[in-house]
PDB file of C-alpha atoms in Angstrom:
ATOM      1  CA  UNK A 290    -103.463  97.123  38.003  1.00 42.00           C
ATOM      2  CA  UNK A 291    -103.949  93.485  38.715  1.00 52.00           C
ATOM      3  CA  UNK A 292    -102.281  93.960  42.131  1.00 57.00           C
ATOM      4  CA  UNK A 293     -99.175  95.156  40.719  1.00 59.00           C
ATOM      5  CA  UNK A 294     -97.971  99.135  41.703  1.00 63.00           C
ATOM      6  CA  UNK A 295     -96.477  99.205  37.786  1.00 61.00           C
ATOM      7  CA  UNK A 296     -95.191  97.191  34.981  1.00 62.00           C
ATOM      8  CA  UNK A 297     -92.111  96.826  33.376  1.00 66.00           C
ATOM      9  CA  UNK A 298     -92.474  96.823  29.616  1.00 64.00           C
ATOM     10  CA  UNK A 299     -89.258  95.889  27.296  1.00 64.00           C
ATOM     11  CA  UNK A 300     -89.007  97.284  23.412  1.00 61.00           C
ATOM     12  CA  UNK A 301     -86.937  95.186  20.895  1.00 61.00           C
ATOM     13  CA  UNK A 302     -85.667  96.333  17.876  1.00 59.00           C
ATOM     14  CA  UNK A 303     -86.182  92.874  15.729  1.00 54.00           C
ATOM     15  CA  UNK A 304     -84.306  93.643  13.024  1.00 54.00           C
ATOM     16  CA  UNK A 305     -80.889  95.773  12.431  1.00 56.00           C
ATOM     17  CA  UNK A 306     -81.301  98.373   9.227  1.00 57.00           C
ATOM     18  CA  UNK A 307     -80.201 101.761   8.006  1.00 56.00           C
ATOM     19  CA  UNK A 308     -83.301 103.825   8.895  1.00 51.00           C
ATOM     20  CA  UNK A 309     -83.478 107.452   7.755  1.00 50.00           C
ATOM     21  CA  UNK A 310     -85.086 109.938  10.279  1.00 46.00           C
ATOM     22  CA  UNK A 311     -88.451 109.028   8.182  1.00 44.00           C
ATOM     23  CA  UNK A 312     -88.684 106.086   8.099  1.00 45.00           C
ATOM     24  CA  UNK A 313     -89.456 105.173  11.758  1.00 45.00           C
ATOM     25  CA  UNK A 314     -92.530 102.545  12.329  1.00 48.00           C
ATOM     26  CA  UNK A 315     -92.363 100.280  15.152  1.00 51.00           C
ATOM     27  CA  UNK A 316     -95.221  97.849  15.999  1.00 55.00           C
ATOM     28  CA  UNK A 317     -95.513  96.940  19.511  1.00 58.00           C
ATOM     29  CA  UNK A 318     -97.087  93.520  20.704  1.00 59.00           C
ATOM     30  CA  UNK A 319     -98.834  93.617  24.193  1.00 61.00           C
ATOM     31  CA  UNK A 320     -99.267  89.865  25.431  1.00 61.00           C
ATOM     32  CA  UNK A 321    -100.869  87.373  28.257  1.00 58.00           C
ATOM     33  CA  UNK A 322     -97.997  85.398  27.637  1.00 60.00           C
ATOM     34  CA  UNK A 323     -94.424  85.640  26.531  1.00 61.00           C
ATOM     35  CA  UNK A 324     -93.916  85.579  22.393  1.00 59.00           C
ATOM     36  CA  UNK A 325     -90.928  84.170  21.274  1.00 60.00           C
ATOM     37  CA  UNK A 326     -90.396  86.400  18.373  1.00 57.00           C
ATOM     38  CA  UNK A 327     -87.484  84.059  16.532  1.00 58.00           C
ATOM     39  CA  UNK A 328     -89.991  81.471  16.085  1.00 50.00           C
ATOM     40  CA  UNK A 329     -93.644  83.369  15.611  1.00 50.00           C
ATOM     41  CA  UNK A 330     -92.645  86.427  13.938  1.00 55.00           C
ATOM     42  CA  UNK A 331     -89.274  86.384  12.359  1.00 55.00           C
ATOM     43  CA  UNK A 332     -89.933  83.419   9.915  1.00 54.00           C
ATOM     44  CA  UNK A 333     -93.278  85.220   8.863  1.00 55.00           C
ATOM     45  CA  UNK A 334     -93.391  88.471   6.749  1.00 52.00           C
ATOM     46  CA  UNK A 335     -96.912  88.986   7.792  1.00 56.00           C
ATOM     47  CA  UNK A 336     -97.949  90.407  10.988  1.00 59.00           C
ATOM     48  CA  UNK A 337     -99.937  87.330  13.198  1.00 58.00           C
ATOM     49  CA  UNK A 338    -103.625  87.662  12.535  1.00 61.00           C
ATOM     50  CA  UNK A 339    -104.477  87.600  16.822  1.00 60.00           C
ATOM     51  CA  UNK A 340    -102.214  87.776  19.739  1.00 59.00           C
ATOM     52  CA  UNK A 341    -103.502  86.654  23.368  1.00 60.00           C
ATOM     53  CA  UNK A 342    -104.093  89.981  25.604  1.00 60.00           C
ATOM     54  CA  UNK A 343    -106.228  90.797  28.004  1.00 59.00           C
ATOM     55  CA  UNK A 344    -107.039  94.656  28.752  1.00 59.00           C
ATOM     56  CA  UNK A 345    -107.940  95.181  32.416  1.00 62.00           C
ATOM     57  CA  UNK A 346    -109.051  98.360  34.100  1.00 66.00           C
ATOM     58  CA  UNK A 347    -110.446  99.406  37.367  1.00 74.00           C
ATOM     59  CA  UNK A 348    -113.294 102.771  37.396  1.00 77.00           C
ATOM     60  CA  UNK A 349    -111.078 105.459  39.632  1.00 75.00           C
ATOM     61  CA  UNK A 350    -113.904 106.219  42.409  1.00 71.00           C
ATOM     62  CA  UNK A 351    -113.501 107.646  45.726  1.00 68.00           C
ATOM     63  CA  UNK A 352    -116.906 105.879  46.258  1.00 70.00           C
ATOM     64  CA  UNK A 353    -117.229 102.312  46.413  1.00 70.00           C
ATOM     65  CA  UNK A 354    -119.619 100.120  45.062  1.00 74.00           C
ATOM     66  CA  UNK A 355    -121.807  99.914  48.379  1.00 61.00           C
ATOM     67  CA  UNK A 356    -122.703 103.854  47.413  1.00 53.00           C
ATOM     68  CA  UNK A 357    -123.502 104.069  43.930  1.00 47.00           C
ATOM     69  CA  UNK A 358    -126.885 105.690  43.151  1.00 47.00           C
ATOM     70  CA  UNK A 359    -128.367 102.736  41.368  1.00 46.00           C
ATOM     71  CA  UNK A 360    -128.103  99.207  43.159  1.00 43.00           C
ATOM     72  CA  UNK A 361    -125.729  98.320  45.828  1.00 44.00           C
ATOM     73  CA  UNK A 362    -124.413  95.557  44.170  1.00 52.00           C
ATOM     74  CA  UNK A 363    -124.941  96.800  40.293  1.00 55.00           C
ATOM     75  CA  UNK A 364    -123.125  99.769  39.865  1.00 63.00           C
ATOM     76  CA  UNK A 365    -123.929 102.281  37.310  1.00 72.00           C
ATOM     77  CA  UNK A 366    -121.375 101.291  34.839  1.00 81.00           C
ATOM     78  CA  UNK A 367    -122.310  97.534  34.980  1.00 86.00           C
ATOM     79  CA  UNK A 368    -124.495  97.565  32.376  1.00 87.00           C
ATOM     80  CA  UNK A 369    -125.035  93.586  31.719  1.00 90.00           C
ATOM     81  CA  UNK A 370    -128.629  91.953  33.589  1.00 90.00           C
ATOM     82  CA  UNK A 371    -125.842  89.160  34.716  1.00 91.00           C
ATOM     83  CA  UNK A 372    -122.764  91.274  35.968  1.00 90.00           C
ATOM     84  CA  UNK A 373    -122.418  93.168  39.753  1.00 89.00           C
ATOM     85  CA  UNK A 374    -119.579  95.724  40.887  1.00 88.00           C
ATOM     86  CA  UNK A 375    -116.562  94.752  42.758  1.00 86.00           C
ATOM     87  CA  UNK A 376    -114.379  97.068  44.855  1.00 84.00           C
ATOM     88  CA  UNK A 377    -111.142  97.553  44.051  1.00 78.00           C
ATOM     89  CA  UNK A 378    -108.327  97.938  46.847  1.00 73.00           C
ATOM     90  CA  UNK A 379    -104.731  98.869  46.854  1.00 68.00           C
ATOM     91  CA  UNK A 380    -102.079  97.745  48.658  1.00 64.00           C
ATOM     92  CA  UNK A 381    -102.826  99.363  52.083  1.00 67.00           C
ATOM     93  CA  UNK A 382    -106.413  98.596  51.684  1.00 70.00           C
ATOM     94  CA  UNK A 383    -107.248 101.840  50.590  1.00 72.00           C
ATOM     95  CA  UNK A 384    -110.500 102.334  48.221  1.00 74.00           C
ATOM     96  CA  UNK A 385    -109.037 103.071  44.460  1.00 75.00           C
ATOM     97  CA  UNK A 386    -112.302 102.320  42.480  1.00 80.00           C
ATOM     98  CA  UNK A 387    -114.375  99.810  41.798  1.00 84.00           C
ATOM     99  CA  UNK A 388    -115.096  97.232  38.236  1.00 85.00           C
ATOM    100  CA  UNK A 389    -117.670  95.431  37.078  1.00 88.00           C
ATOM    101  CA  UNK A 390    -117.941  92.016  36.509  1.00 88.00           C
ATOM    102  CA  UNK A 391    -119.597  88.968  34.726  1.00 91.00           C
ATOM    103  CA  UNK A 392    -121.717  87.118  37.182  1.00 92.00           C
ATOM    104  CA  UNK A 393    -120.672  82.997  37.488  1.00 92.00           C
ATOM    105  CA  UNK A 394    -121.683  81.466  35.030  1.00 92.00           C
ATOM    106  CA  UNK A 395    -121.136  84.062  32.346  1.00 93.00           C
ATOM    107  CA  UNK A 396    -118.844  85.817  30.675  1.00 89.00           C
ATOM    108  CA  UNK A 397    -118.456  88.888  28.447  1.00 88.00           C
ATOM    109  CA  UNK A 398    -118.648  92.517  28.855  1.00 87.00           C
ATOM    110  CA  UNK A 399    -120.263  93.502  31.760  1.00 89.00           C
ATOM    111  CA  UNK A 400    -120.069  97.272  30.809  1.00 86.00           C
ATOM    112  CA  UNK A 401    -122.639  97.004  27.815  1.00 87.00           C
ATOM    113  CA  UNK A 402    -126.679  95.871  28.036  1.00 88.00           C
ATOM    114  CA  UNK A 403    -126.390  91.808  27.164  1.00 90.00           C
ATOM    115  CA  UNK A 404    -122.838  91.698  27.330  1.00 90.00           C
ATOM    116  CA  UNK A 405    -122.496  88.881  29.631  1.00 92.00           C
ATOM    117  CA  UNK A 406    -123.641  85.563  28.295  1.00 91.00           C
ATOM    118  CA  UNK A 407    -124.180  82.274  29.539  1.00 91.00           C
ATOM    119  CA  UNK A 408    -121.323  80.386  29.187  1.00 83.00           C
ATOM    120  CA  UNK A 409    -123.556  77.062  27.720  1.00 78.00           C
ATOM    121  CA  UNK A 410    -124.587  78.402  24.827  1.00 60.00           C
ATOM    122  CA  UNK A 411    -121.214  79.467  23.714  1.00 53.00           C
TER     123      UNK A 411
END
């Protein structure tokens, strides 16, 4: 949600053809930043081997991180010895959930055991 209440997402058609009811197949390209398909794509015939994205989500809670069962600042789901829950709140304020995060000085996936590393050995 990233403090936004929605997104607005746009689908191109790239290229004009004849397509018979079929023959449909449409790739769609989620991004960090815009991609200027004229100069990335287009001249290519091959699909680009890695495109920048980042997938954020927030665990839907009516509870906040101060009340899960385990540890106060740990969080069930945070599953990483070097991550901690963070409340998540709307735009009145209101409680929607809670995530859990790499602690500083690491990053990684704080939702599986060892998933946050040290960011000097990386």
């Amino acid at each position: 949600m990233l403090g936004y209440p929605s997104y607005t997402i746009q689908i191109k058609q790239l290229q004009e053809k004849n397509l018979h009811s079929f023959d449909f197949q449409y790739i769609a390209y989620i991004t960090d930043e815009t991609l200027d398909f004229t100069e990335e794509i287009a001249g290519r015939r091959a699909t680009p081997a890695a495109l920048p994205a980042t997938l954020d989500f927030v665990i839907r809670s009516n509870s906040s991180c101060s009340t899960t069962p385990a540890n106060s600042t740990v969080g069930a789901e945070c599953r990483s010895e070097h991550s901690f829950c963070e409340d998540y709140k709307g735009g009145g304020n209101a409680l929607l959930g809670y995530s859990c995060v790499c602690s500083e000085g690491y990053r990684g996936n704080p939702y599986v055991a060892g998933g946050c590393h040290d960011l000097i050995w990386e």
